Coordinates of C-alpha atoms in Angstrom, one line a residue:
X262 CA -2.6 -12.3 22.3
X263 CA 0.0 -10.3 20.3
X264 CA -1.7 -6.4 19.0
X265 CA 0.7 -5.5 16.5
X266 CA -1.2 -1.9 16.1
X267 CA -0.2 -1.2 20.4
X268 CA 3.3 -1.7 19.3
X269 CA 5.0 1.6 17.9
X270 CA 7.8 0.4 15.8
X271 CA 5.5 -1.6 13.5
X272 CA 3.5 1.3 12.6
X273 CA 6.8 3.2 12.1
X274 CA 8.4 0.4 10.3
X275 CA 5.1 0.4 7.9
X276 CA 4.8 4.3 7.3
X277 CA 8.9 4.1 6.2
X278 CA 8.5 1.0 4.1
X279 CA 5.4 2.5 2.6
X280 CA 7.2 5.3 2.1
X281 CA 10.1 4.7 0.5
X282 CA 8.3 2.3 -2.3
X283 CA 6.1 5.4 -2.9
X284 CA 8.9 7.3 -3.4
X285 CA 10.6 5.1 -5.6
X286 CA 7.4 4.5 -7.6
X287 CA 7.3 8.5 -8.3
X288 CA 11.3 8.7 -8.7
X289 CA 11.0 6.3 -11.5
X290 CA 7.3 7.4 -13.2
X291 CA 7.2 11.3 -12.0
X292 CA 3.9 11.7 -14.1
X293 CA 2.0 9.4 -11.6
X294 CA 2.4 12.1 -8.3
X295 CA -0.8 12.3 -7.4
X296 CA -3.2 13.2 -4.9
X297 CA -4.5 9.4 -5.1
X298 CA -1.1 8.3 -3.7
X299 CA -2.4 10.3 0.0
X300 CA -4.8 7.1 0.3
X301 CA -2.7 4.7 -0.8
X302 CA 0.0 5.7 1.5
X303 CA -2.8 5.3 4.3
X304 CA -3.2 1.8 3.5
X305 CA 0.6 0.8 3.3
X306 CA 0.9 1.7 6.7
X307 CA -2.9 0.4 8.3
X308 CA -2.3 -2.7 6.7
X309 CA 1.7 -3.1 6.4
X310 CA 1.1 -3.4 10.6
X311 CA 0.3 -6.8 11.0
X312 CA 2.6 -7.5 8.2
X313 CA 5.8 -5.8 10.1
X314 CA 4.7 -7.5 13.0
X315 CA 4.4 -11.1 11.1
X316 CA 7.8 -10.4 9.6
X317 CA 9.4 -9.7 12.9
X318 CA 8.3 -12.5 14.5
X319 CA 6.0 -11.4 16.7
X320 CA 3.4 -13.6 15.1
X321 CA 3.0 -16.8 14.2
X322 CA 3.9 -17.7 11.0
X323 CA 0.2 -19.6 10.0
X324 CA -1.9 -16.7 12.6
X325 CA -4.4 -15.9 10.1
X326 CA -4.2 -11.8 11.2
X327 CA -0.3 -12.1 10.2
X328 CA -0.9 -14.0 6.7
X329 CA -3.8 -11.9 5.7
X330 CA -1.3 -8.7 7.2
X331 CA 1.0 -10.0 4.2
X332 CA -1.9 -10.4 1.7
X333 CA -3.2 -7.0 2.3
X334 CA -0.1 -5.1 2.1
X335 CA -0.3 -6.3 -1.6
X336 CA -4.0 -6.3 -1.9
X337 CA -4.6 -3.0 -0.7
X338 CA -0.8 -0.9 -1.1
X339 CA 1.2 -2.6 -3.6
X340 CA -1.4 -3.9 -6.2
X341 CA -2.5 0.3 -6.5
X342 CA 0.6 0.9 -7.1
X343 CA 1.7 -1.7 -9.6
X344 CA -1.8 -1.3 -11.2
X345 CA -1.0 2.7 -11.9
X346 CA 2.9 1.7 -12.8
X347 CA 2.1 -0.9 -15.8
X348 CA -1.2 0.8 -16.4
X349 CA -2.8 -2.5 -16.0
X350 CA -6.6 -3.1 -17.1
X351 CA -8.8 -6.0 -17.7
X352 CA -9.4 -6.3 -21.3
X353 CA -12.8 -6.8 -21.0
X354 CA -13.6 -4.3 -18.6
X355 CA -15.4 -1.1 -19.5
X356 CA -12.2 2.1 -19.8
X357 CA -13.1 4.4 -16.8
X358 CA -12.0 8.2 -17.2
X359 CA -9.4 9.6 -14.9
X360 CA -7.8 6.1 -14.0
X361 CA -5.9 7.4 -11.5
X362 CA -8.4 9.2 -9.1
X363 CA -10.5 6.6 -9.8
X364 CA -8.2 4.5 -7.8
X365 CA -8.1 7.2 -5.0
X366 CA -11.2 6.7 -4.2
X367 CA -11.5 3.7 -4.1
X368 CA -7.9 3.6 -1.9
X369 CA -9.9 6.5 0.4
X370 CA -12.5 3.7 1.0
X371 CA -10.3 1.1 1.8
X372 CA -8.2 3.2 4.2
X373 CA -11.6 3.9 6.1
X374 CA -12.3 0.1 6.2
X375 CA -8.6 -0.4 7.1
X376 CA -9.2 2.2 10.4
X377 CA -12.9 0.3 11.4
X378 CA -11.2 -3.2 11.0
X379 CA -8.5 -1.9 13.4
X380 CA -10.8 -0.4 16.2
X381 CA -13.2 -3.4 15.0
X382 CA -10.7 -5.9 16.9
X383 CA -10.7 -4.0 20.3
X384 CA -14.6 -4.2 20.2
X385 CA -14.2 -8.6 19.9
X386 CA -12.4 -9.8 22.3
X387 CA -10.4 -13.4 21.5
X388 CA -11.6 -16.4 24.1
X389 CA -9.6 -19.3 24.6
X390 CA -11.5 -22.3 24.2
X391 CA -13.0 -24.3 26.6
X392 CA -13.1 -27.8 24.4
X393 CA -10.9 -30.1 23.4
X394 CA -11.5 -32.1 20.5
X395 CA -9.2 -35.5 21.9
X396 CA -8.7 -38.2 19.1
X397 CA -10.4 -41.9 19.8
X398 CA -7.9 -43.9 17.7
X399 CA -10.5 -46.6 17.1
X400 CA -12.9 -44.2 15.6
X401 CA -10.3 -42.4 13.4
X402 CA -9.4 -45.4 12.0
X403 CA -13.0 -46.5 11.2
X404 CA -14.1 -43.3 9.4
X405 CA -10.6 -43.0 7.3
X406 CA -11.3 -46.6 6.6
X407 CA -14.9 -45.1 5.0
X408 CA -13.5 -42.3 3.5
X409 CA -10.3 -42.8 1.5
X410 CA -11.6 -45.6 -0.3
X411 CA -14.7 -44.1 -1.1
X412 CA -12.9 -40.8 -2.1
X413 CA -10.4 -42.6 -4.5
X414 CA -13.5 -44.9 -6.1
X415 CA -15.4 -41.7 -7.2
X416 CA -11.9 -40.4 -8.6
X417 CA -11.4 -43.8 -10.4
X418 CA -14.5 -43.2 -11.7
X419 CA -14.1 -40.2 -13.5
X420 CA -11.4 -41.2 -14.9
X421 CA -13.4 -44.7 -16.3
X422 CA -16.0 -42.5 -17.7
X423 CA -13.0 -40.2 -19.9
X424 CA -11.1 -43.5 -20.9
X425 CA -8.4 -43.0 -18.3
X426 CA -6.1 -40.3 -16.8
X427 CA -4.8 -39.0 -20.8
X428 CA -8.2 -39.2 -22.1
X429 CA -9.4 -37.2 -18.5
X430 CA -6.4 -34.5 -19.9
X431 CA -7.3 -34.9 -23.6
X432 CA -11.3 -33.9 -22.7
X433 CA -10.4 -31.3 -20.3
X434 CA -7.9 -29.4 -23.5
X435 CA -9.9 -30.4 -26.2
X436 CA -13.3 -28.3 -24.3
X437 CA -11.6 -25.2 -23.7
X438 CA -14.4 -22.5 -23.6
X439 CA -17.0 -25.4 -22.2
X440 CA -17.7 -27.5 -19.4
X441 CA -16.7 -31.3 -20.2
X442 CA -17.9 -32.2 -16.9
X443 CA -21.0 -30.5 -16.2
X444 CA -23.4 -32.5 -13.8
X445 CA -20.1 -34.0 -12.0
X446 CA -19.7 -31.4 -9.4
X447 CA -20.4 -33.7 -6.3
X448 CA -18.6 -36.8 -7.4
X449 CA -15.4 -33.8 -8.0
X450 CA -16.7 -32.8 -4.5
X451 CA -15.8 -36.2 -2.6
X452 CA -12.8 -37.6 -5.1
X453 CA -11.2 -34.4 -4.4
X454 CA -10.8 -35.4 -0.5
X455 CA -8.6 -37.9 -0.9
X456 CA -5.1 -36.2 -0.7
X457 CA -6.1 -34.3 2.4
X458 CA -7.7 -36.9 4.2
X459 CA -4.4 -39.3 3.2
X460 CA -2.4 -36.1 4.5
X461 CA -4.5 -36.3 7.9
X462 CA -3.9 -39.9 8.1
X463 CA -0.3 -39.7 7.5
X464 CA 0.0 -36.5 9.9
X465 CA -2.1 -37.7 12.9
X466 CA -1.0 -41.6 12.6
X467 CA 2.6 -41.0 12.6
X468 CA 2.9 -37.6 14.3
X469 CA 5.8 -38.7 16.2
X470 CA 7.7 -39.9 13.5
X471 CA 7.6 -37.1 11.2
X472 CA 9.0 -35.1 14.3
X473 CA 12.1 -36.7 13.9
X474 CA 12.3 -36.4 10.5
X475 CA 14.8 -33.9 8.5
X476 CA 13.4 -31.1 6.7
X477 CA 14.5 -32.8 3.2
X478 CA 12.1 -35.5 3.9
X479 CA 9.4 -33.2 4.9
X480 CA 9.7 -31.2 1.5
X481 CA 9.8 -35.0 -0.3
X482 CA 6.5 -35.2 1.1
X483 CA 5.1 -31.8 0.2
X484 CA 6.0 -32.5 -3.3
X485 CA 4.1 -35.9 -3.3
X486 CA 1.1 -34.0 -1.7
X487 CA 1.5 -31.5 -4.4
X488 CA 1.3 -34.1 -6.8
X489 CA -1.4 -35.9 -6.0
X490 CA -3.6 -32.6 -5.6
X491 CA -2.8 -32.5 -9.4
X492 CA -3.9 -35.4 -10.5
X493 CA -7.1 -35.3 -7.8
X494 CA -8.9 -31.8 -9.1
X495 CA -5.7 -29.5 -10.7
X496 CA -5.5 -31.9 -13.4
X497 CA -9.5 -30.2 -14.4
X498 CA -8.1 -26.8 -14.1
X499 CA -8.5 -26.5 -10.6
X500 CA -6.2 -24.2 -9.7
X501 CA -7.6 -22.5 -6.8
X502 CA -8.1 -25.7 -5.1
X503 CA -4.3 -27.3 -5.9
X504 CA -2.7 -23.7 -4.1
X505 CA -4.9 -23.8 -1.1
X506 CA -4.7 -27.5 -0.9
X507 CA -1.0 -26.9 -0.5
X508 CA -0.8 -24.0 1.7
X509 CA -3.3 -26.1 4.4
X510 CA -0.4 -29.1 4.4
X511 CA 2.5 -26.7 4.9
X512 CA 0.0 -25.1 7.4
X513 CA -0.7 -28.4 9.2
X514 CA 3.0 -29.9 9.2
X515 CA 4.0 -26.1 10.8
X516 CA 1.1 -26.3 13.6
X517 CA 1.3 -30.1 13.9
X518 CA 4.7 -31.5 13.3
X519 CA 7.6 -28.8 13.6
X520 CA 7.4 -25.0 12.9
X521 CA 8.0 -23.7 9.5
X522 CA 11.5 -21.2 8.9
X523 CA 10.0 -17.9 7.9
X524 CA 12.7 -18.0 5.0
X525 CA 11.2 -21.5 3.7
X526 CA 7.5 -20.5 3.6
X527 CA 8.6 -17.0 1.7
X528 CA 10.3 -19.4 -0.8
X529 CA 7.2 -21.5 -1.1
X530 CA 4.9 -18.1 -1.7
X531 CA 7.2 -17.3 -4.4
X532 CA 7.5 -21.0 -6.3
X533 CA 3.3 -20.9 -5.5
X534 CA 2.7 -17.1 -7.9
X535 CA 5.4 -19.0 -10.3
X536 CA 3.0 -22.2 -10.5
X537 CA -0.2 -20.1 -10.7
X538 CA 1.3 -18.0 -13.9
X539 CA 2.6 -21.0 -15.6
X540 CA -0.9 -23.7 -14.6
X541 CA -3.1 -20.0 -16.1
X542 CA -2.3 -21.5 -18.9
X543 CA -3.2 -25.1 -18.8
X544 CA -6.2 -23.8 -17.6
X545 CA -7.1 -22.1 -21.1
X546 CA -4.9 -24.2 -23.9
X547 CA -5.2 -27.0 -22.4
X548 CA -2.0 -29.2 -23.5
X549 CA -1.0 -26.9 -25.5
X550 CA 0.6 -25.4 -23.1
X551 CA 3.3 -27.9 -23.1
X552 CA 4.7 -27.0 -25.9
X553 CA 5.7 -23.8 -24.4
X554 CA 8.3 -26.6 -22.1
X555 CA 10.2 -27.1 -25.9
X556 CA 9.5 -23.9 -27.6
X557 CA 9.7 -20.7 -25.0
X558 CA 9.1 -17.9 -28.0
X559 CA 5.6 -19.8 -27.8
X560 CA 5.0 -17.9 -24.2
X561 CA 4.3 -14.5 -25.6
X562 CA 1.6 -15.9 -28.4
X563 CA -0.3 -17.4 -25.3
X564 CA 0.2 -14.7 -23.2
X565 CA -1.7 -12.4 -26.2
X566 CA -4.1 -14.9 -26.5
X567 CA -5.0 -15.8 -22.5
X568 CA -4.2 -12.5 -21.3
X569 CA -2.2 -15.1 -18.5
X570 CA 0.9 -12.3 -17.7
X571 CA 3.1 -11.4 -14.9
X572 CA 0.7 -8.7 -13.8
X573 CA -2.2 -10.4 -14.5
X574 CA -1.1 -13.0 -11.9
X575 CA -0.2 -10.3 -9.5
X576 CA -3.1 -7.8 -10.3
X577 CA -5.9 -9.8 -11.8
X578 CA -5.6 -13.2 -9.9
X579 CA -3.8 -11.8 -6.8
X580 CA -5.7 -8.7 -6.6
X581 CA -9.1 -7.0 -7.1
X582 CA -7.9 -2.9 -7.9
X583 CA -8.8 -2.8 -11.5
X584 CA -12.1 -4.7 -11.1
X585 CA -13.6 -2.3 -8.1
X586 CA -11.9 1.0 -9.5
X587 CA -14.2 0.3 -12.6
X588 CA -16.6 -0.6 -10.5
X589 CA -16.8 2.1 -8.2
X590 CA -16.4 4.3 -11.2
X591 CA -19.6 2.7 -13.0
X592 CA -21.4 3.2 -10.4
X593 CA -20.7 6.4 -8.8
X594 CA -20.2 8.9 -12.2
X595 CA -22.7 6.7 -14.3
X596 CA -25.7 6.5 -11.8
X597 CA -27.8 3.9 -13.4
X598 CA -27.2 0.8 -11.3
X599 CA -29.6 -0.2 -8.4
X600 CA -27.9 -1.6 -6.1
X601 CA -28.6 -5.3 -4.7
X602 CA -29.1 -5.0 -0.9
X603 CA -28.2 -8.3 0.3
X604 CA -29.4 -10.4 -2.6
X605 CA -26.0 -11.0 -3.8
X606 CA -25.2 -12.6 -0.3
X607 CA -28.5 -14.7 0.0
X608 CA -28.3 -16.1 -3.5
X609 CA -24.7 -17.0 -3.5
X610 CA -26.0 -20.0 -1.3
X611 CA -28.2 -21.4 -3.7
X612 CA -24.8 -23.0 -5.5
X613 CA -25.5 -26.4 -3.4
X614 CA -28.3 -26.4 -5.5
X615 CA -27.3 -28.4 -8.8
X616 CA -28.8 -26.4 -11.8
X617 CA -30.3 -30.1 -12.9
X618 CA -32.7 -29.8 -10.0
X619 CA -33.2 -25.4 -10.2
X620 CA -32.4 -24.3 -14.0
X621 CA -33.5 -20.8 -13.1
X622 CA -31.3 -20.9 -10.0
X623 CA -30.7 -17.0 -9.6
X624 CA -26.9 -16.2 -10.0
X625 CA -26.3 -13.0 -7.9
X626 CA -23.0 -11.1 -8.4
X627 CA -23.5 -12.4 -11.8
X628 CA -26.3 -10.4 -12.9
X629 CA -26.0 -7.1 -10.5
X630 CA -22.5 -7.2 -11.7
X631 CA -23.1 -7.1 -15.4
X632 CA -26.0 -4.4 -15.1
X633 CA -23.3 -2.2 -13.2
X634 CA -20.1 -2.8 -15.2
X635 CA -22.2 -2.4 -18.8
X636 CA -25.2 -0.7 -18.1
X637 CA -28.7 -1.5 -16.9
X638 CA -30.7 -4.7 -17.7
X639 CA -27.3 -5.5 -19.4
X640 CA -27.6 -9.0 -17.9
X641 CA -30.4 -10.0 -20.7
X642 CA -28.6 -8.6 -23.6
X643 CA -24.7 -8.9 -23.7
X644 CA -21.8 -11.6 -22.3
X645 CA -22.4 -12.2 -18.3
X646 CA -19.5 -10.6 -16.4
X647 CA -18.2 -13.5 -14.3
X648 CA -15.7 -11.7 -12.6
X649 CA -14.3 -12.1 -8.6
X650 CA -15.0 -8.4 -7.3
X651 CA -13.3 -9.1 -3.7
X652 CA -15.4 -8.3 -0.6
X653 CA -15.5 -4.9 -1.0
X654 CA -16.7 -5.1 -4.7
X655 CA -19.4 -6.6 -3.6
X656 CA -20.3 -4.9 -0.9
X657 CA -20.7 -2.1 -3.1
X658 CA -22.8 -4.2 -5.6
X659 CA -24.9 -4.8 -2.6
X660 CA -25.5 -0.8 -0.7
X661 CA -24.1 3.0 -1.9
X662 CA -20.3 2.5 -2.2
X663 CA -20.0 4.9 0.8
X664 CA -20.7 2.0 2.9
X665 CA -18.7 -0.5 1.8
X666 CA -16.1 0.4 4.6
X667 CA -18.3 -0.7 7.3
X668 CA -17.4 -4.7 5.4
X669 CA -14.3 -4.3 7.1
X670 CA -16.5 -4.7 10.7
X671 CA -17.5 -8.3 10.0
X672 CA -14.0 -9.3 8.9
X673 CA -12.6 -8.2 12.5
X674 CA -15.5 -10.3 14.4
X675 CA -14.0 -13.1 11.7
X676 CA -10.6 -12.8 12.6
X677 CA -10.9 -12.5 16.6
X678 CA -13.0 -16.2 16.1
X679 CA -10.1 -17.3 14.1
X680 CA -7.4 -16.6 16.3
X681 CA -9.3 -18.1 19.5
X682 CA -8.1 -21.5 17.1
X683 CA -4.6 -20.4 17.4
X684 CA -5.0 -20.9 21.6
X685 CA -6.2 -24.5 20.9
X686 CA -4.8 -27.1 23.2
X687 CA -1.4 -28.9 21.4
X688 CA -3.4 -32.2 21.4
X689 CA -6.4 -30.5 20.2
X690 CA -7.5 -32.3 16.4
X691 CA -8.8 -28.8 15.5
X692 CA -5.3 -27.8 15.3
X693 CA -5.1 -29.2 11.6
X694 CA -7.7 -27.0 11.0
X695 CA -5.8 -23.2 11.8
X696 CA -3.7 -23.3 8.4
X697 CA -7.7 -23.4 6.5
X698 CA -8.2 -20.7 8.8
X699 CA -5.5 -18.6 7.0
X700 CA -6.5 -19.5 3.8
X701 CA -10.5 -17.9 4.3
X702 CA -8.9 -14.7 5.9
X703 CA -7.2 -14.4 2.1
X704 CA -10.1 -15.5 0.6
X705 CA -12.5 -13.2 2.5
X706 CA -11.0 -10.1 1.3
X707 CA -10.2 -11.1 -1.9
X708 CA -12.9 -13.2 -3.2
X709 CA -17.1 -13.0 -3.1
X710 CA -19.2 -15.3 -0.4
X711 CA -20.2 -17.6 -3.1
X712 CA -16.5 -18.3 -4.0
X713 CA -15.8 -18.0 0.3
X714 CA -18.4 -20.8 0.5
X715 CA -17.7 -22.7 -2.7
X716 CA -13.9 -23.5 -1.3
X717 CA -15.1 -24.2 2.1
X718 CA -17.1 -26.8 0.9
X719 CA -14.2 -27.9 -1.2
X720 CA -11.4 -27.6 1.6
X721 CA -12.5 -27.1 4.9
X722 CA -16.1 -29.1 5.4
X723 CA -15.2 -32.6 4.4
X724 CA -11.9 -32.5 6.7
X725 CA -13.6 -30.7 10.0
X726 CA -16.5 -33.6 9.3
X727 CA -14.0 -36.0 9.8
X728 CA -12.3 -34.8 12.7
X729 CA -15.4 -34.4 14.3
X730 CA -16.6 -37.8 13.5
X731 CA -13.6 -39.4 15.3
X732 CA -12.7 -37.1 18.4
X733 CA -14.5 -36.9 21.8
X734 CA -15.4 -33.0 22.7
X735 CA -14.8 -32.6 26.5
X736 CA -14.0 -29.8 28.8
X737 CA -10.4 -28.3 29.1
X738 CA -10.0 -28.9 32.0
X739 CA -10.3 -32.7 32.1

C-alpha cells in the first residue's frame, strides 16, 4: 500500500505549506516569533504528509492514515498556532506562566511522537486478509428483523416515559446542569442503533439500486439519515454521536455504493464544524437556543455564557493544545502530581459497569486529572475536572511526560491493522465497517480510552455484531 513519507514531493509540499502559514502567522502577530514555532514547524510537515498525500489523491478518500493525516495537521500544526494567535484558554483551566514555551514543549513532544509513529509503520507490516465475511441473505434478514424493531421499541419508550418527543426536548432543556436520564444508559445504548442498522439495511438490500442513483438522491438520503440520528440520541445532547453517526454513512455509501468527490466530503467537513458550533449550544440552553433562529444579537449573550465560540469549536472541541500545554505545565514546573501508571487505562473499562450496581466505581482520568491540574488530593476538595486530555494528555497523566512520545508506537500498530480493512474483498460485509475505522483513528488521538471505548460501544459494536451474525467467514480463496 501507498507510503506517503517514501514519496518526496509530499514532504516538500508539507514543509512549504507549513511554512508559508508560519510565516503569515508571524507577518500578521510579529510578537509571537518564537523559538516554540521550531517544533511546531516540525509537526506541520511530519504530519501535513499523509495529509498532502490524501489531498493529492494518492489515498483514499475514507483510508483511516489519510483522514487522521487531515486531522492531525490541525491537531498538532494548526490548532498551536490558532491557540497562540487568539490567545485561546479554557476558562476554567489553571493560567500557566510563559504560554508560549509552554506550548513548545509540548509541540517538541509531539514532533518526537510524530517521528516514532512514522518509523513505527515500517516496523508493522499491513496483511491482506485471508477471510471473507460473504452475506447469507436469509440470515440478514432474520437478525434485522430482531433488531430494528427492538431498537425503535426502546426508543418509543423513552419517549412514553417523558410524555412524547416535546416533553423528551422540554426535560432534556429544562435539566441543564443535570442528568434527566440517569440509569437509561443501555436502553440509549440499543434505541440509538436504529438509524444505522436501517442505513445497513437500506445499503446492503438495495446496493444495486443506489448505484444507479444520482448524487442529488444520495445527499436526500444523507439528510434523512442526519435526521433521524437527531431525533434517535442528538435530540439528548448527543452530539459526538450524531457527527460520527454521519461521517460512518458518507463513509459506507463512498466504500459501498460509489466513491465520494474529494470536493463534496470537504463541503460536508465544513457544514459538520458549522453544526457542532451551532448544536454546543442546544447542548447547554437547551431550547433556548432557538431563539437565537429569530433574534441573532442573542448569539454573543450565549456565547459569554456557554463559552460555545468559533475557537472553542476549533481549539476546545476539535483540539486538545490548551488542555495538555496546562497540563504538561502543571506537572513538569509544579512537581506535586504522582503520576497514574496505567490506572487511568484499566479503570476507564469499568464504565460498562452501571454506577447502580458499583457506586464507588473508580473514575480514572477523572481524579489523576484534577489532582494534576489543581493540585494534590484536589479530587476530594474542589469541582472534578471532567475534561478530554487527547491520547497524549493522558499518557502523561499515566508515566513522566518524557514518555508520552512513545503513545505514538501503539497508534502505528493501530493504523497498519486498520488499513489491512482497506484491502477487504469488494463483497466483503466488513467493508461497511472501514468508514468506523476512520472515525477511531480521530478519536484515538484526540480523545481518552474511556471516551475511545465509550463510542465504540455506541457505533461500532452493535453494527460489527450484526454483520457477524448474518455472514459466513470462509477463506479468500473460495
Amino acid at each position: 500500500m501507498v507510503e506517503p513519507f517514501r514519496d518526496g514531493l509530499n514532504i516538500v509540499l508539507a514543509g512549504c505549506l507549513s511554512l508559508l502559514i508560519i510565516c503569515a502567522l508571524v507577518a500578521i502577530r510579529p510578537e509571537l516569533w518564537n523559538w516554540s514555532l521550531l517544533p511546531i514547524f516540525a509537526c506541520g510537515i511530519l504530519s501535513g504528509i499523509d495529509m498532502i498525500a490524501w489531498l493529492r489523491g494518492r489515498l483514499d478518500v475514507f483510508d483511516p492514515l489519510g483522514v487522521l493525516g487531515a486531522f492531525g495537521y490541525h491537531f498538532f500544526f494548526l490548532a498551536p498556532l490558532l491557540t497562540l494567535m487568539w490567545n485561546y484558554h479554557d476558562r476554567y483551566l489553571p493560567l500557566a506562566s510563559n504560554w508560549m514555551d509552554w506550548i513548545g514543549w509540548l509541540s517538541l513532544l509531539n514532533a518526537c511522537g510524530l517521528v516514532i509513529y512514522m518509523f513505527g509503520r515500517r516496523l508493522f507490516p499491513i496483511r491482506k486478509p485471508l477471510k471473507v465475511w460473504r452475506l447469507r441473505s436469509s440470515y440478514f434478514f432474520a437478525s434485522t428483523a430482531i433488531a430494528l424493531p427492538v431498537a425503535l421499541a426502546c426508543q418509543i419508550f423513552i419517549f412514553v416515559q417523558f410524555g412524547g418527543l416535546v416533553g423528551f426536548v422540554e426535560a432534556f432543556s429544562s435539566s441543564i446542569g443535570n442528568d434527566p436520564f440517569a440509569g437509561m444508559g443501555f436502553i440509549f445504548l440499543v434505541a440509538e442503533t436504529f438509524p444505522v442498522f436501517c442505513a445497513i439495511v437500506l445499503l446492503v438490500w438495495k446496493r444495486d439500486s443506489l448505484r444507479r442513483r444520482s448524487w442529488v438522491f444520495l445527499a436526500v438520503l444523507i439528510l434523512a439519515f442526519f435526521l433521524l440520528k437527531l431525533v434517535f440520541g442528538g435530540l439528548r445532547g448527543s452530539r459526538g454521536l450524531t457527527v460520527w453517526g454521519l461521517f460512518w454513512f458518507v463513509g459506507a455509501i463512498h466504500v459501498w455504493i460509489r466513491p465520494l468527490p474529494r470536493k463534496m466530503l470537504v463541503l460536508g467537513l465544513l457544514c459538520l464544524v458549522g453544526f457542532m458550533y451551532a448544536y454546543g449550544f442546544y447542548k447547554d440552553e437547551g431550547l433556548l437556543a432557538l431563539e437565537a433562529l429569530s433574534d441573532p444579537s442573542k448569539v454573543d449573550r450565549m456565547e459569554l455564557n456557554s463559552g460555545r465560540t468559533i475557537d472553542a469549536a476549533l481549539l476546545g472541541d476539535m483540539a486538545r493544545t490548551d488542555i495538555q500545554a496546562t497540563l504538561l505545565y502543571r506537572i513538569a514546573s509544579i512537581g506535586e502530581y504522582r503520576e497514574a501508571y496505567g490506572f487511568t487505562y484499566l479503570e476507564a473499562f469499568a464504565f460498562v459497569i452501571p454506577k447502580s450496581l458499583w457506586p464507588d466505581r473508580p473514575e480514572g482520568k477523572v481524579e489523576y486529572g484534577t489532582d494534576a491540574l489543581y493540585g494534590e488530593e484536589a479530587y476530594t476538595r474542589t469541582n472534578r475536572a471532567t475534561y478530554i486530555y487527547g491520547f497524549v494528555g493522558e499518557a502523561m497523566l499515566n508515566f513522566p511526560p518524557i514518555f508520552a512520545p512513545l503513545a505514538f508506537l501503539g497508534l502505528a500498530f493501530v493504523m497498519s491493522k486498520m488499513r489491512a480493512m482497506l484491502l477487504l474483498d469488494q463483497t466483503d460485509l466488513r467493508r461497511l465497517f472501514v468508514p468506523i475505522l476512520s472515525i477511531l483513528a480521530i478519536l484515538l488521538v484526540s480523545s481518552d480510552l474511556d471516551n475511545v471505548l465509550f463510542i465504540s460501544l455506541s457505533i461500532a459494536v452493535a453494527p460489527l455484531a450484526l454483520m457477524r451474525a448474518c455472514c459466513q467467514v470462509v477463506p479468500k480463496s473460495s
